[in-house]
Each structure stands twice: as C-alpha cells, then as structure tokens.
mmCIF file of C-alpha atoms and ligand atoms in Angstrom:
data_model
loop_
_atom_site.group_PDB
_atom_site.id
_atom_site.type_symbol
_atom_site.label_atom_id
_atom_site.label_comp_id
_atom_site.label_asym_id
_atom_site.label_seq_id
_atom_site.Cartn_x
_atom_site.Cartn_y
_atom_site.Cartn_z
ATOM 1 C CA MET A 1 0.000 0.000 0.000
ATOM 2 C CA LYS A 2 1.496 3.328 -1.039
ATOM 3 C CA ILE A 3 -0.253 6.086 0.869
ATOM 4 C CA ARG A 4 0.468 9.675 -0.114
ATOM 5 C CA MET A 5 -0.367 12.923 1.680
ATOM 6 C CA VAL A 6 -1.843 14.084 -1.631
ATOM 7 C CA ASP A 7 -2.255 11.736 -4.607
ATOM 8 C CA LEU A 8 -2.393 13.869 -7.733
ATOM 9 C CA ASN A 9 -1.703 11.006 -10.101
ATOM 10 C CA ARG A 10 -4.763 9.106 -8.916
ATOM 11 C CA GLN A 11 -6.822 12.281 -9.243
ATOM 12 C CA LEU A 12 -5.656 12.763 -12.829
ATOM 13 C CA ARG A 13 -6.520 9.295 -14.137
ATOM 14 C CA PRO A 14 -10.323 9.632 -14.513
ATOM 15 C CA ILE A 15 -10.051 13.011 -16.294
ATOM 16 C CA LYS A 16 -6.866 12.376 -18.272
ATOM 17 C CA THR A 17 -8.513 12.163 -21.718
ATOM 18 C CA GLU A 18 -10.307 15.441 -21.188
ATOM 19 C CA ILE A 19 -7.150 17.098 -19.841
ATOM 20 C CA ASP A 20 -5.107 15.801 -22.793
ATOM 21 C CA SER A 21 -7.522 17.276 -25.291
ATOM 22 C CA ALA A 22 -7.622 20.600 -23.401
ATOM 23 C CA ILE A 23 -3.808 20.740 -23.554
ATOM 24 C CA GLN A 24 -3.782 19.786 -27.249
ATOM 25 C CA GLY A 25 -6.288 22.569 -27.907
ATOM 26 C CA VAL A 26 -3.895 25.134 -26.445
ATOM 27 C CA LEU A 27 -0.938 23.686 -28.370
ATOM 28 C CA GLU A 28 -2.922 23.836 -31.628
ATOM 29 C CA ALA A 29 -4.058 27.419 -31.031
ATOM 30 C CA SER A 30 -0.596 28.300 -29.647
ATOM 31 C CA ASN A 31 -2.227 31.106 -27.665
ATOM 32 C CA PHE A 32 -0.022 30.540 -24.643
ATOM 33 C CA ILE A 33 -0.554 33.908 -22.951
ATOM 34 C CA GLN A 34 -4.083 35.229 -22.396
ATOM 35 C CA GLY A 35 -5.686 32.714 -24.730
ATOM 36 C CA ALA A 36 -9.432 32.120 -24.683
ATOM 37 C CA PRO A 37 -9.324 29.498 -21.857
ATOM 38 C CA VAL A 38 -8.152 32.203 -19.423
ATOM 39 C CA SER A 39 -11.309 34.285 -19.684
ATOM 40 C CA GLU A 40 -13.416 31.125 -19.972
ATOM 41 C CA PHE A 41 -12.018 29.886 -16.656
ATOM 42 C CA GLU A 42 -12.457 33.309 -15.014
ATOM 43 C CA LYS A 43 -16.097 33.365 -16.096
ATOM 44 C CA ASN A 44 -16.767 29.776 -14.970
ATOM 45 C CA LEU A 45 -15.110 30.314 -11.602
ATOM 46 C CA SER A 46 -16.951 33.571 -10.977
ATOM 47 C CA GLU A 47 -20.243 31.753 -11.617
ATOM 48 C CA TRP A 48 -19.232 28.842 -9.393
ATOM 49 C CA LEU A 49 -18.269 31.182 -6.567
ATOM 50 C CA GLY A 50 -20.991 33.747 -6.997
ATOM 51 C CA ALA A 51 -18.354 36.494 -7.230
ATOM 52 C CA LYS A 52 -18.820 39.305 -9.730
ATOM 53 C CA HIS A 53 -15.181 39.345 -10.857
ATOM 54 C CA VAL A 54 -12.433 36.737 -10.953
ATOM 55 C CA ILE A 55 -9.006 37.956 -12.044
ATOM 56 C CA THR A 56 -6.434 35.213 -12.543
ATOM 57 C CA CYS A 57 -2.727 35.676 -11.832
ATOM 58 C CA ALA A 58 0.505 33.722 -11.526
ATOM 59 C CA ASN A 59 0.134 32.259 -8.020
ATOM 60 C CA GLY A 60 -1.589 32.725 -4.672
ATOM 61 C CA THR A 61 1.192 34.864 -3.249
ATOM 62 C CA ASP A 62 0.898 37.292 -6.169
ATOM 63 C CA ALA A 63 -2.872 37.310 -5.664
ATOM 64 C CA LEU A 64 -2.318 38.677 -2.157
ATOM 65 C CA GLN A 65 0.270 41.181 -3.379
ATOM 66 C CA LEU A 66 -2.028 42.428 -6.143
ATOM 67 C CA ALA A 67 -4.857 42.809 -3.637
ATOM 68 C CA PHE A 68 -2.776 45.047 -1.348
ATOM 69 C CA MET A 69 -1.506 47.066 -4.308
ATOM 70 C CA ALA A 70 -4.993 47.566 -5.763
ATOM 71 C CA LEU A 71 -6.391 48.703 -2.414
ATOM 72 C CA GLY A 72 -3.804 51.477 -2.470
ATOM 73 C CA LEU A 73 -2.187 50.661 0.883
ATOM 74 C CA LYS A 74 0.885 52.794 1.544
ATOM 75 C CA PRO A 75 4.223 52.012 3.239
ATOM 76 C CA GLY A 76 3.815 52.117 7.020
ATOM 77 C CA ASP A 77 0.150 51.089 6.918
ATOM 78 C CA GLU A 78 -0.609 48.247 9.280
ATOM 79 C CA VAL A 79 -2.293 45.000 8.304
ATOM 80 C CA ILE A 80 -3.521 42.506 10.882
ATOM 81 C CA VAL A 81 -2.668 38.925 10.006
ATOM 82 C CA PRO A 82 -2.672 35.671 12.012
ATOM 83 C CA THR A 83 0.718 34.411 13.186
ATOM 84 C CA PHE A 84 -0.399 30.814 12.608
ATOM 85 C CA THR A 85 -0.506 30.679 8.809
ATOM 86 C CA TYR A 86 1.561 30.004 5.725
ATOM 87 C CA VAL A 87 4.273 32.629 5.327
ATOM 88 C CA ALA A 88 2.921 34.016 2.030
ATOM 89 C CA THR A 89 0.189 35.918 3.833
ATOM 90 C CA ALA A 90 2.602 38.127 5.782
ATOM 91 C CA GLU A 91 5.398 38.041 3.210
ATOM 92 C CA VAL A 92 3.744 40.273 0.639
ATOM 93 C CA ILE A 93 2.680 42.715 3.347
ATOM 94 C CA ALA A 94 6.285 43.133 4.465
ATOM 95 C CA LEU A 95 7.540 43.213 0.879
ATOM 96 C CA LEU A 96 5.292 46.180 0.040
ATOM 97 C CA GLY A 97 6.639 48.107 3.035
ATOM 98 C CA LEU A 98 3.409 47.639 4.956
ATOM 99 C CA ARG A 99 3.597 46.426 8.516
ATOM 100 C CA PRO A 100 2.246 42.945 9.292
ATOM 101 C CA VAL A 101 0.710 43.049 12.769
ATOM 102 C CA LEU A 102 0.641 39.468 13.965
ATOM 103 C CA VAL A 103 -2.316 38.233 15.985
ATOM 104 C CA ASP A 104 -3.101 34.965 17.743
ATOM 105 C CA VAL A 105 -5.745 32.478 16.571
ATOM 106 C CA ASN A 106 -8.653 30.668 18.216
ATOM 107 C CA PRO A 107 -7.771 27.347 19.836
ATOM 108 C CA ASP A 108 -10.681 25.475 18.255
ATOM 109 C CA SER A 109 -10.972 26.814 14.686
ATOM 110 C CA PHE A 110 -7.273 27.794 14.279
ATOM 111 C CA ASN A 111 -8.589 30.970 12.596
ATOM 112 C CA ILE A 112 -7.948 34.605 13.486
ATOM 113 C CA ASN A 113 -8.924 35.709 16.999
ATOM 114 C CA ILE A 114 -10.967 38.884 16.635
ATOM 115 C CA GLU A 115 -10.863 39.839 20.332
ATOM 116 C CA ALA A 116 -7.076 39.722 20.224
ATOM 117 C CA ALA A 117 -7.144 41.742 16.983
ATOM 118 C CA SER A 118 -9.191 44.526 18.564
ATOM 119 C CA ASP A 119 -6.336 45.217 21.008
ATOM 120 C CA LEU A 120 -3.945 45.779 18.106
ATOM 121 C CA ILE A 121 -5.807 48.510 16.247
ATOM 122 C CA THR A 122 -3.941 51.806 15.841
ATOM 123 C CA SER A 123 -4.492 54.884 13.688
ATOM 124 C CA LYS A 124 -2.362 53.166 11.026
ATOM 125 C CA THR A 125 -4.381 49.963 10.804
ATOM 126 C CA LYS A 126 -5.834 49.738 7.296
ATOM 127 C CA ALA A 127 -6.706 46.103 6.702
ATOM 128 C CA ILE A 128 -7.233 42.673 8.199
ATOM 129 C CA VAL A 129 -6.502 39.324 6.563
ATOM 130 C CA PRO A 130 -8.556 36.360 7.711
ATOM 131 C CA VAL A 131 -6.886 33.154 6.510
ATOM 132 C CA HIS A 132 -9.438 30.348 6.154
ATOM 133 C CA LEU A 133 -7.035 27.767 7.491
ATOM 134 C CA TYR A 134 -7.231 24.083 6.486
ATOM 135 C CA GLY A 135 -10.508 24.615 4.605
ATOM 136 C CA GLN A 136 -12.908 26.263 7.020
ATOM 137 C CA SER A 137 -13.906 29.920 6.890
ATOM 138 C CA ALA A 138 -13.067 32.328 9.678
ATOM 139 C CA ASP A 139 -16.071 34.037 11.320
ATOM 140 C CA MET A 140 -16.733 36.376 8.383
ATOM 141 C CA GLU A 141 -19.951 37.911 9.680
ATOM 142 C CA ARG A 142 -18.137 39.067 12.795
ATOM 143 C CA ILE A 143 -15.023 40.091 10.898
ATOM 144 C CA MET A 144 -16.998 42.194 8.399
ATOM 145 C CA LYS A 145 -18.738 44.023 11.229
ATOM 146 C CA PHE A 146 -15.447 44.481 13.087
ATOM 147 C CA ALA A 147 -13.856 45.884 9.916
ATOM 148 C CA ALA A 148 -16.802 48.145 9.044
ATOM 149 C CA ASP A 149 -16.761 49.680 12.553
ATOM 150 C CA ARG A 150 -13.069 50.465 12.176
ATOM 151 C CA ASN A 151 -13.007 51.325 8.496
ATOM 152 C CA LEU A 152 -10.674 48.469 7.519
ATOM 153 C CA TYR A 153 -10.343 46.523 4.294
ATOM 154 C CA VAL A 154 -10.864 42.772 4.527
ATOM 155 C CA ILE A 155 -8.681 40.551 2.346
ATOM 156 C CA GLU A 156 -9.669 36.890 2.593
ATOM 157 C CA ASP A 157 -6.833 34.427 2.031
ATOM 158 C CA THR A 158 -8.853 31.577 0.557
ATOM 159 C CA ALA A 159 -5.893 29.514 -0.703
ATOM 160 C CA GLN A 160 -6.977 26.569 1.478
ATOM 161 C CA ALA A 161 -10.736 26.985 1.466
ATOM 162 C CA ILE A 162 -12.095 27.382 -2.040
ATOM 163 C CA GLY A 163 -15.704 26.151 -1.922
ATOM 164 C CA ALA A 164 -16.253 26.559 1.824
ATOM 165 C CA GLU A 165 -19.702 28.027 2.354
ATOM 166 C CA VAL A 166 -20.474 30.620 5.001
ATOM 167 C CA THR A 167 -23.966 30.970 6.504
ATOM 168 C CA PHE A 168 -24.955 34.351 7.953
ATOM 169 C CA SER A 169 -27.347 34.945 10.828
ATOM 170 C CA ASP A 170 -30.099 35.966 8.379
ATOM 171 C CA GLY A 171 -29.815 32.519 6.779
ATOM 172 C CA SER A 172 -28.131 33.717 3.578
ATOM 173 C CA THR A 173 -25.006 31.947 2.347
ATOM 174 C CA GLN A 174 -21.892 33.029 0.456
ATOM 175 C CA LYS A 175 -18.726 31.254 -0.595
ATOM 176 C CA ALA A 176 -15.562 32.024 1.376
ATOM 177 C CA GLY A 177 -13.437 34.526 -0.517
ATOM 178 C CA THR A 178 -16.419 36.475 -1.887
ATOM 179 C CA ILE A 179 -17.386 38.213 1.353
ATOM 180 C CA GLY A 180 -14.521 40.606 2.060
ATOM 181 C CA HIS A 181 -13.454 43.484 -0.204
ATOM 182 C CA VAL A 182 -11.109 41.053 -1.938
ATOM 183 C CA GLY A 183 -10.534 37.310 -1.788
ATOM 184 C CA THR A 184 -7.450 35.500 -3.021
ATOM 185 C CA THR A 185 -6.691 31.903 -3.847
ATOM 186 C CA SER A 186 -3.970 29.597 -5.149
ATOM 187 C CA PHE A 187 -4.077 26.850 -7.753
ATOM 188 C CA PHE A 188 -0.842 25.251 -6.522
ATOM 189 C CA PRO A 189 -1.128 21.564 -7.549
ATOM 190 C CA SER A 190 -1.979 20.256 -4.079
ATOM 191 C CA LYS A 191 -4.622 22.880 -3.294
ATOM 192 C CA ASN A 192 -8.294 21.851 -3.459
ATOM 193 C CA LEU A 193 -8.491 23.234 -6.999
ATOM 194 C CA GLY A 194 -4.983 22.715 -8.348
ATOM 195 C CA CYS A 195 -3.427 23.191 -11.775
ATOM 196 C CA PHE A 196 -0.227 21.572 -13.079
ATOM 197 C CA GLY A 197 2.125 24.297 -11.933
ATOM 198 C CA ASP A 198 1.611 27.684 -10.313
ATOM 199 C CA GLY A 199 -1.577 29.684 -10.570
ATOM 200 C CA GLY A 200 -3.745 32.030 -8.545
ATOM 201 C CA ALA A 201 -6.789 34.278 -8.614
ATOM 202 C CA ILE A 202 -8.417 37.242 -6.932
ATOM 203 C CA PHE A 203 -12.159 37.663 -6.403
ATOM 204 C CA THR A 204 -14.089 40.867 -5.881
ATOM 205 C CA ASN A 205 -17.587 42.255 -6.320
ATOM 206 C CA ASP A 206 -16.254 45.808 -6.771
ATOM 207 C CA ASP A 207 -16.020 46.958 -10.414
ATOM 208 C CA ASN A 208 -13.370 49.630 -9.781
ATOM 209 C CA LEU A 209 -11.207 47.300 -7.754
ATOM 210 C CA ALA A 210 -11.496 44.632 -10.452
ATOM 211 C CA ALA A 211 -10.356 47.103 -13.125
ATOM 212 C CA ASN A 212 -7.453 48.161 -10.909
ATOM 213 C CA LEU A 213 -6.417 44.574 -10.220
ATOM 214 C CA LYS A 214 -6.420 43.763 -13.936
ATOM 215 C CA MET A 215 -4.356 46.817 -14.715
ATOM 216 C CA ILE A 216 -1.783 46.202 -11.967
ATOM 217 C CA ALA A 217 -1.387 42.514 -12.893
ATOM 218 C CA ASN A 218 -0.647 43.599 -16.462
ATOM 219 C CA HIS A 219 2.222 46.106 -16.034
ATOM 220 C CA GLY A 220 -0.093 48.869 -14.903
ATOM 221 C CA GLN A 221 -1.654 49.299 -18.336
ATOM 222 C CA ARG A 222 -5.288 49.464 -19.446
ATOM 223 C CA ILE A 223 -4.279 50.270 -22.999
ATOM 224 C CA LYS A 224 -1.200 48.562 -24.394
ATOM 225 C CA TYR A 225 1.971 50.661 -23.850
ATOM 226 C CA HIS A 226 0.086 53.201 -21.702
ATOM 227 C CA HIS A 227 1.276 52.642 -18.136
ATOM 228 C CA ASP A 228 -0.852 54.499 -15.602
ATOM 229 C CA VAL A 229 0.633 52.943 -12.470
ATOM 230 C CA VAL A 230 3.651 50.833 -11.577
ATOM 231 C CA GLY A 231 2.381 47.279 -11.978
ATOM 232 C CA VAL A 232 3.733 43.755 -12.160
ATOM 233 C CA ASN A 233 3.618 40.865 -14.612
ATOM 234 C CA SER A 234 1.416 38.213 -13.057
ATOM 235 C CA ARG A 235 -0.647 36.032 -15.380
ATOM 236 C CA LEU A 236 -2.175 32.576 -15.410
ATOM 237 C CA ASP A 237 -0.799 30.640 -18.416
ATOM 238 C CA THR A 238 -3.367 29.573 -21.003
ATOM 239 C CA LEU A 239 -2.314 25.934 -20.486
ATOM 240 C CA GLN A 240 -3.038 26.138 -16.760
ATOM 241 C CA ALA A 241 -6.358 27.863 -17.432
ATOM 242 C CA ALA A 242 -7.387 25.125 -19.893
ATOM 243 C CA ILE A 243 -6.540 22.491 -17.246
ATOM 244 C CA LEU A 244 -8.488 24.423 -14.621
ATOM 245 C CA VAL A 245 -11.578 24.618 -16.881
ATOM 246 C CA VAL A 246 -11.628 20.812 -16.787
ATOM 247 C CA LYS A 247 -10.835 20.506 -13.072
ATOM 248 C CA LEU A 248 -13.375 23.116 -11.928
ATOM 249 C CA LYS A 249 -16.122 20.773 -13.162
ATOM 250 C CA GLN A 250 -14.858 18.248 -10.603
ATOM 251 C CA LEU A 251 -14.579 20.652 -7.672
ATOM 252 C CA ASN A 252 -17.940 19.794 -6.084
ATOM 253 C CA SER A 253 -17.130 16.097 -6.158
ATOM 254 C CA TYR A 254 -13.596 16.795 -4.888
ATOM 255 C CA CYS A 255 -15.029 18.696 -1.904
ATOM 256 C CA GLU A 256 -17.408 15.817 -1.179
ATOM 257 C CA ALA A 257 -14.628 13.223 -1.373
ATOM 258 C CA ARG A 258 -12.545 15.206 1.138
ATOM 259 C CA GLN A 259 -15.545 15.610 3.445
ATOM 260 C CA LYS A 260 -16.252 11.885 3.252
ATOM 261 C CA ALA A 261 -12.682 10.978 4.195
ATOM 262 C CA ALA A 262 -12.818 13.526 7.040
ATOM 263 C CA ALA A 263 -16.074 12.042 8.339
ATOM 264 C CA TYR A 264 -14.430 8.616 8.436
ATOM 265 C CA TYR A 265 -11.457 9.986 10.402
ATOM 266 C CA ASP A 266 -13.821 11.895 12.725
ATOM 267 C CA SER A 267 -15.866 8.847 13.614
ATOM 268 C CA ALA A 268 -12.739 6.835 14.356
ATOM 269 C CA PHE A 269 -10.996 9.482 16.479
ATOM 270 C CA ARG A 270 -13.941 11.042 18.290
ATOM 271 C CA GLU A 271 -13.746 8.502 21.103
ATOM 272 C CA ILE A 272 -9.999 8.906 21.693
ATOM 273 C CA GLU A 273 -9.538 11.301 24.568
ATOM 274 C CA TYR A 274 -6.001 12.297 23.514
ATOM 275 C CA ILE A 275 -7.121 13.527 20.087
ATOM 276 C CA ASP A 276 -9.116 16.654 19.243
ATOM 277 C CA ILE A 277 -10.808 16.154 15.886
ATOM 278 C CA PRO A 278 -11.238 19.227 13.630
ATOM 279 C CA TYR A 279 -13.735 21.716 14.993
ATOM 280 C CA ARG A 280 -16.866 22.373 12.926
ATOM 281 C CA SER A 281 -18.194 25.881 13.277
ATOM 282 C CA ASP A 282 -21.906 26.509 12.859
ATOM 283 C CA PHE A 283 -21.269 29.252 10.281
ATOM 284 C CA SER A 284 -19.019 27.510 7.741
ATOM 285 C CA THR A 285 -18.722 24.221 5.933
ATOM 286 C CA HIS A 286 -15.279 22.608 5.927
ATOM 287 C CA VAL A 287 -13.649 21.577 2.642
ATOM 288 C CA PHE A 288 -10.695 19.874 4.331
ATOM 289 C CA HIS A 289 -7.672 21.118 2.483
ATOM 290 C CA GLN A 290 -6.023 19.476 5.490
ATOM 291 C CA TYR A 291 -7.337 17.039 8.043
ATOM 292 C CA THR A 292 -5.547 18.349 11.109
ATOM 293 C CA ILE A 293 -5.913 16.904 14.586
ATOM 294 C CA LYS A 294 -4.596 18.190 17.891
ATOM 295 C CA ILE A 295 -2.717 15.789 20.150
ATOM 296 C CA ASP A 296 -2.825 15.957 23.927
ATOM 297 C CA LEU A 297 0.552 17.342 25.003
ATOM 298 C CA ARG A 298 1.034 14.386 27.360
ATOM 299 C CA TYR A 299 1.805 12.499 24.168
ATOM 300 C CA SER A 300 4.618 13.433 21.818
ATOM 301 C CA ARG A 301 3.286 14.588 18.498
ATOM 302 C CA ASP A 302 6.714 13.972 16.952
ATOM 303 C CA GLU A 303 6.730 10.368 18.216
ATOM 304 C CA LEU A 304 3.337 9.847 16.613
ATOM 305 C CA LYS A 305 4.704 11.235 13.351
ATOM 306 C CA ALA A 306 7.718 8.890 13.494
ATOM 307 C CA TYR A 307 5.504 5.921 14.379
ATOM 308 C CA LEU A 308 3.241 6.597 11.400
ATOM 309 C CA ALA A 309 6.249 7.002 9.088
ATOM 310 C CA GLN A 310 7.608 3.589 10.224
ATOM 311 C CA ASN A 311 4.317 2.154 9.053
ATOM 312 C CA GLY A 312 4.415 3.885 5.681
ATOM 313 C CA ILE A 313 1.962 6.638 6.603
ATOM 314 C CA PRO A 314 3.002 10.191 5.721
ATOM 315 C CA SER A 315 1.925 13.090 7.899
ATOM 316 C CA MET A 316 2.794 16.784 7.990
ATOM 317 C CA ILE A 317 3.077 19.571 10.531
ATOM 318 C CA TYR A 318 1.291 22.667 9.256
ATOM 319 C CA TYR A 319 2.917 24.738 10.721
ATOM 320 C CA PRO A 320 5.871 23.936 12.983
ATOM 321 C CA ILE A 321 6.873 27.551 13.708
ATOM 322 C CA PRO A 322 4.519 30.542 13.998
ATOM 323 C CA LEU A 323 5.442 33.687 12.070
ATOM 324 C CA HIS A 324 6.367 35.668 15.198
ATOM 325 C CA GLU A 325 9.148 33.137 15.885
ATOM 326 C CA GLN A 326 10.521 33.236 12.325
ATOM 327 C CA LYS A 327 13.797 35.063 11.864
ATOM 328 C CA ALA A 328 12.466 37.220 9.027
ATOM 329 C CA TYR A 329 9.354 38.284 10.935
ATOM 330 C CA ARG A 330 10.661 38.729 14.465
ATOM 331 C CA GLU A 331 11.093 42.434 13.807
ATOM 332 C CA PHE A 332 7.319 42.693 13.417
ATOM 333 C CA MET A 333 6.673 41.107 16.761
ATOM 334 C CA ASN A 334 5.073 43.363 19.299
ATOM 335 C CA LYS A 335 6.826 42.710 22.599
ATOM 336 C CA ASP A 336 3.622 43.307 24.550
ATOM 337 C CA VAL A 337 1.634 40.752 22.605
ATOM 338 C CA GLU A 338 1.578 37.060 23.403
ATOM 339 C CA TYR A 339 0.641 34.191 21.157
ATOM 340 C CA PRO A 340 -0.038 31.282 23.520
ATOM 341 C CA ILE A 341 -2.535 29.509 21.274
ATOM 342 C CA SER A 342 -0.402 29.581 18.145
ATOM 343 C CA SER A 343 2.680 28.431 20.051
ATOM 344 C CA ASN A 344 0.713 25.550 21.536
ATOM 345 C CA LEU A 345 -0.715 24.572 18.143
ATOM 346 C CA CYS A 346 2.738 24.409 16.595
ATOM 347 C CA ASP A 347 3.569 21.665 19.134
ATOM 348 C CA SER A 348 0.288 19.773 19.015
ATOM 349 C CA VAL A 349 -1.116 19.730 15.457
ATOM 350 C CA ILE A 350 -0.544 16.995 12.925
ATOM 351 C CA SER A 351 -2.134 16.663 9.488
ATOM 352 C CA LEU A 352 -3.008 13.214 8.159
ATOM 353 C CA PRO A 353 -3.197 12.138 4.500
ATOM 354 C CA MET A 354 -6.063 13.996 2.849
ATOM 355 C CA HIS A 355 -6.957 14.012 -0.824
ATOM 356 C CA THR A 356 -9.776 13.298 -3.217
ATOM 357 C CA HIS A 357 -8.906 9.651 -3.902
ATOM 358 C CA LEU A 358 -8.208 8.028 -0.534
ATOM 359 C CA LYS A 359 -9.403 4.426 -0.556
ATOM 360 C CA PRO A 360 -11.441 2.925 2.299
ATOM 361 C CA LYS A 361 -8.646 0.391 2.903
ATOM 362 C CA GLU A 362 -6.108 3.189 3.228
ATOM 363 C CA LEU A 363 -8.282 5.150 5.642
ATOM 364 C CA GLU A 364 -8.782 1.993 7.695
ATOM 365 C CA TYR A 365 -5.036 1.373 7.778
ATOM 366 C CA ILE A 366 -4.231 4.965 8.822
ATOM 367 C CA VAL A 367 -6.893 4.987 11.540
ATOM 368 C CA HIS A 368 -5.716 1.630 12.864
ATOM 369 C CA HIS A 369 -2.163 2.883 13.290
ATOM 370 C CA VAL A 370 -3.117 6.211 14.821
ATOM 371 C CA LYS A 371 -5.288 4.388 17.345
ATOM 372 C CA SER A 372 -2.637 1.797 18.162
ATOM 373 C CA PHE A 373 -0.161 4.600 18.974
ATOM 374 C CA PHE A 374 -2.440 5.751 21.803
ATOM 375 C CA GLN A 375 -3.022 2.263 23.212
HETATM 376 C C1 LIG B 1 -0.672 28.098 -0.633
HETATM 377 C C2 LIG B 1 -0.976 29.299 0.163
HETATM 378 C C3 LIG B 1 -0.635 30.587 -0.289
HETATM 379 C C4 LIG B 1 0.249 30.849 -1.474
HETATM 380 O O1 LIG B 1 -0.101 30.309 -2.669
HETATM 381 P P1 LIG B 1 1.014 30.073 -3.806
HETATM 382 O O2 LIG B 1 0.208 29.778 -5.011
HETATM 383 O O3 LIG B 1 1.852 28.916 -3.359
HETATM 384 O O4 LIG B 1 1.805 31.316 -3.949
HETATM 385 C C5 LIG B 1 -1.039 31.669 0.465
HETATM 386 N N1 LIG B 1 -1.724 31.514 1.600
HETATM 387 C C6 LIG B 1 -2.041 30.297 2.089
HETATM 388 C C7 LIG B 1 -2.799 30.199 3.372
HETATM 389 C C8 LIG B 1 -1.669 29.147 1.400
HETATM 390 O O5 LIG B 1 -1.979 27.948 1.895
#
C-alpha cells in the first residue's frame, strides 16, 4: 500500500482524456498567454463562486500582493494577520513596506482571533486578513462588522478553502473569498483546486477594484503601452487555465470526497480522549484542504509522526513555527503581545493524509495505526 499525503496522479486518471484534449487545444491554437481558456475559466469560476469578478494571476502569493496594491495601501500602513498561517500571507505585506501586525488564533478553529485583533488597532491599521485555514472559513460575519466599525479593508486568504460556504445569521449563504473586499486563492497543484504548476486568482464584487487589479497585474496598463501605475507581470498561463476549466467541473465532487474521508477519520478518532478532531463551526462548511488533529501534550506529536512514518503513513506539521518566531518576521513582533494559542498549536497539530482519492482500505489502515499509537 502506497499512501500519499496528496495523490495527484490518482486524481488525474479519470479526467486524463479530457485534460489531454484541453492541452492539445492550447498547443494547436498556440495562444499561450491570455488565450481564450483564461477568460473562460475566469467566467466559470466567478459563476461557481458567486463572485462578480475573478481575475487570474501567476500564483496565490501574487494574488495577495495584487490585492494590497490595488487597495492602495501605503508604506507604514498596518495590516492585521494571524501568526499561525503560511508565510505568504505576511510576506507580501512586508515586501510592500506595509507592517504585518501578527495576531493569535482561536484554539478550536485555528482561525484569526478577533478579540485579540481589537487590542492591536492603531491609527495606522488599514486592513485585516482572515486566513481560512485548512478549509474552514473564519467568522466572516463578525469580521466584516469588526472591519466596518473600524473602516478596515478585509482581504480573505482563501488559498486553502475554495468552496467553503459561510452561513450568515439571516440565513443567507456566500462562498468564502467572496465576502470581504477582496478574496485571493492559489491553484498550486496540491490545493483543493490545483493546476499543473503555479496559478492564482483574486475575487471581488467591486467593479473599480477589479479594473485596478487587472491593470496592476498587467504592467499597470489598461491600454497597451500606456502605463498608468507601476504594476507587475502576473498572469495565469493559457495551459493552466485550460486544465483548470476541466478541473473546476470536478470541484464539487472533490469537496465531497474530502468531506467523506474527514467524516471517516472523525468517527474513528472522536472517542480517543487524547485527540481533538477538527472543529466544525456553525457558520461555515469545511472543505478539508487538510485534516488536522490536535494531540494531547502528554503524548509526543513527533513520536506519533515517526511511528506513522515507520508504518508507511506520511503526515505533515502545518505549521511547525509561527510567524512571530521566524527570523524574518521577528522584527514585526510586538513585545507586549503574546501568542499562547499559536505556540501551543505548533507543538500539538498533525495533518493526516487527505486528498480526493483516498481508498477505504487506506483510511482503515491509517486509523488503525493512529489508534494503536495511543493504546
Ligand atoms: C498556498 C498558500 C498561499 C500561497 O499560494 P502560492 O500559489 O503557493 O503562492 C497563500 N496563503 C495560504 C494560506 C496558502 O496555503
């Protein structure tokens, strides 16, 4: 049995003929940059999400950078961002000369802690970045109200949660990434909607912002050779777009397959007192980019990882070190702020194999070995 964290080859097999013909179509047309599949994919994804505009770009990190540029944030402006996240979120903030203000997360959802964020607001705070970690949305209703009261932009980092659905107190629903002023995502191969290389996109319902984003992603030009602002070159290749047109049609079934695997894990681990299974909020579905459990600190998470590896089961630690302890980001640490939850999570979380094509026998095998570690 060869178990992988993410099995992209198995995912490819059932759609390979369709993918091959999509690729051949691009080769025949030889429209490698901004060919028709790019706008076709943007249109299809905007319909799928219920977002007015989807603007594709080169990767999820660029998507975040473009969002901050298009919102017109200026050097010195402060942006609140969780310390327990992938580095890309804070990286672009620092790169643009903005100041990432790191905040702790909630112990159950692993998402941004809004109470902690309210203590960090200053006259320079301009934006807040909820990261929908592992596939479940942060509390967007609360965050939108928090941001509106303080006049902040909300940039949703949806790289791990495309398809998660948020329910508001009035009963209405919206997809994660379409609620804030801007949402960003990544099509990195292992993401829930992955292409065969790098890719990313930005979502917005604001026409002006969409026009700005398009202009900035394309060297700051609306009309060729007329550069109104300093932009960048960040595009989704036609080949990747053609692949994504095919894969988007599978995204609902991919989400369901992940949820089914997660439900199997949940039912097996619920009874084990040393394991916390992933929290399910009442306001968001979970699309399980990762299936991440928390281990009681009386047990060694690293010993569990080694034990699983001995038995041919891969596992990952997302993330072993919070941003405030990273060399590059220490300078942004506020000495008066503590991050007890994030520090604890870095020692106690472990992510188990999670993908769209896990077999029942594999799930059984993984569960058996996790359980036997605690016996
Ligand atoms: C993957 C990821 C990104 C970056 O996406 P890339 O396409 O790899 O640049 C940003 N934020 C989060 C939370 C991610 O998981």
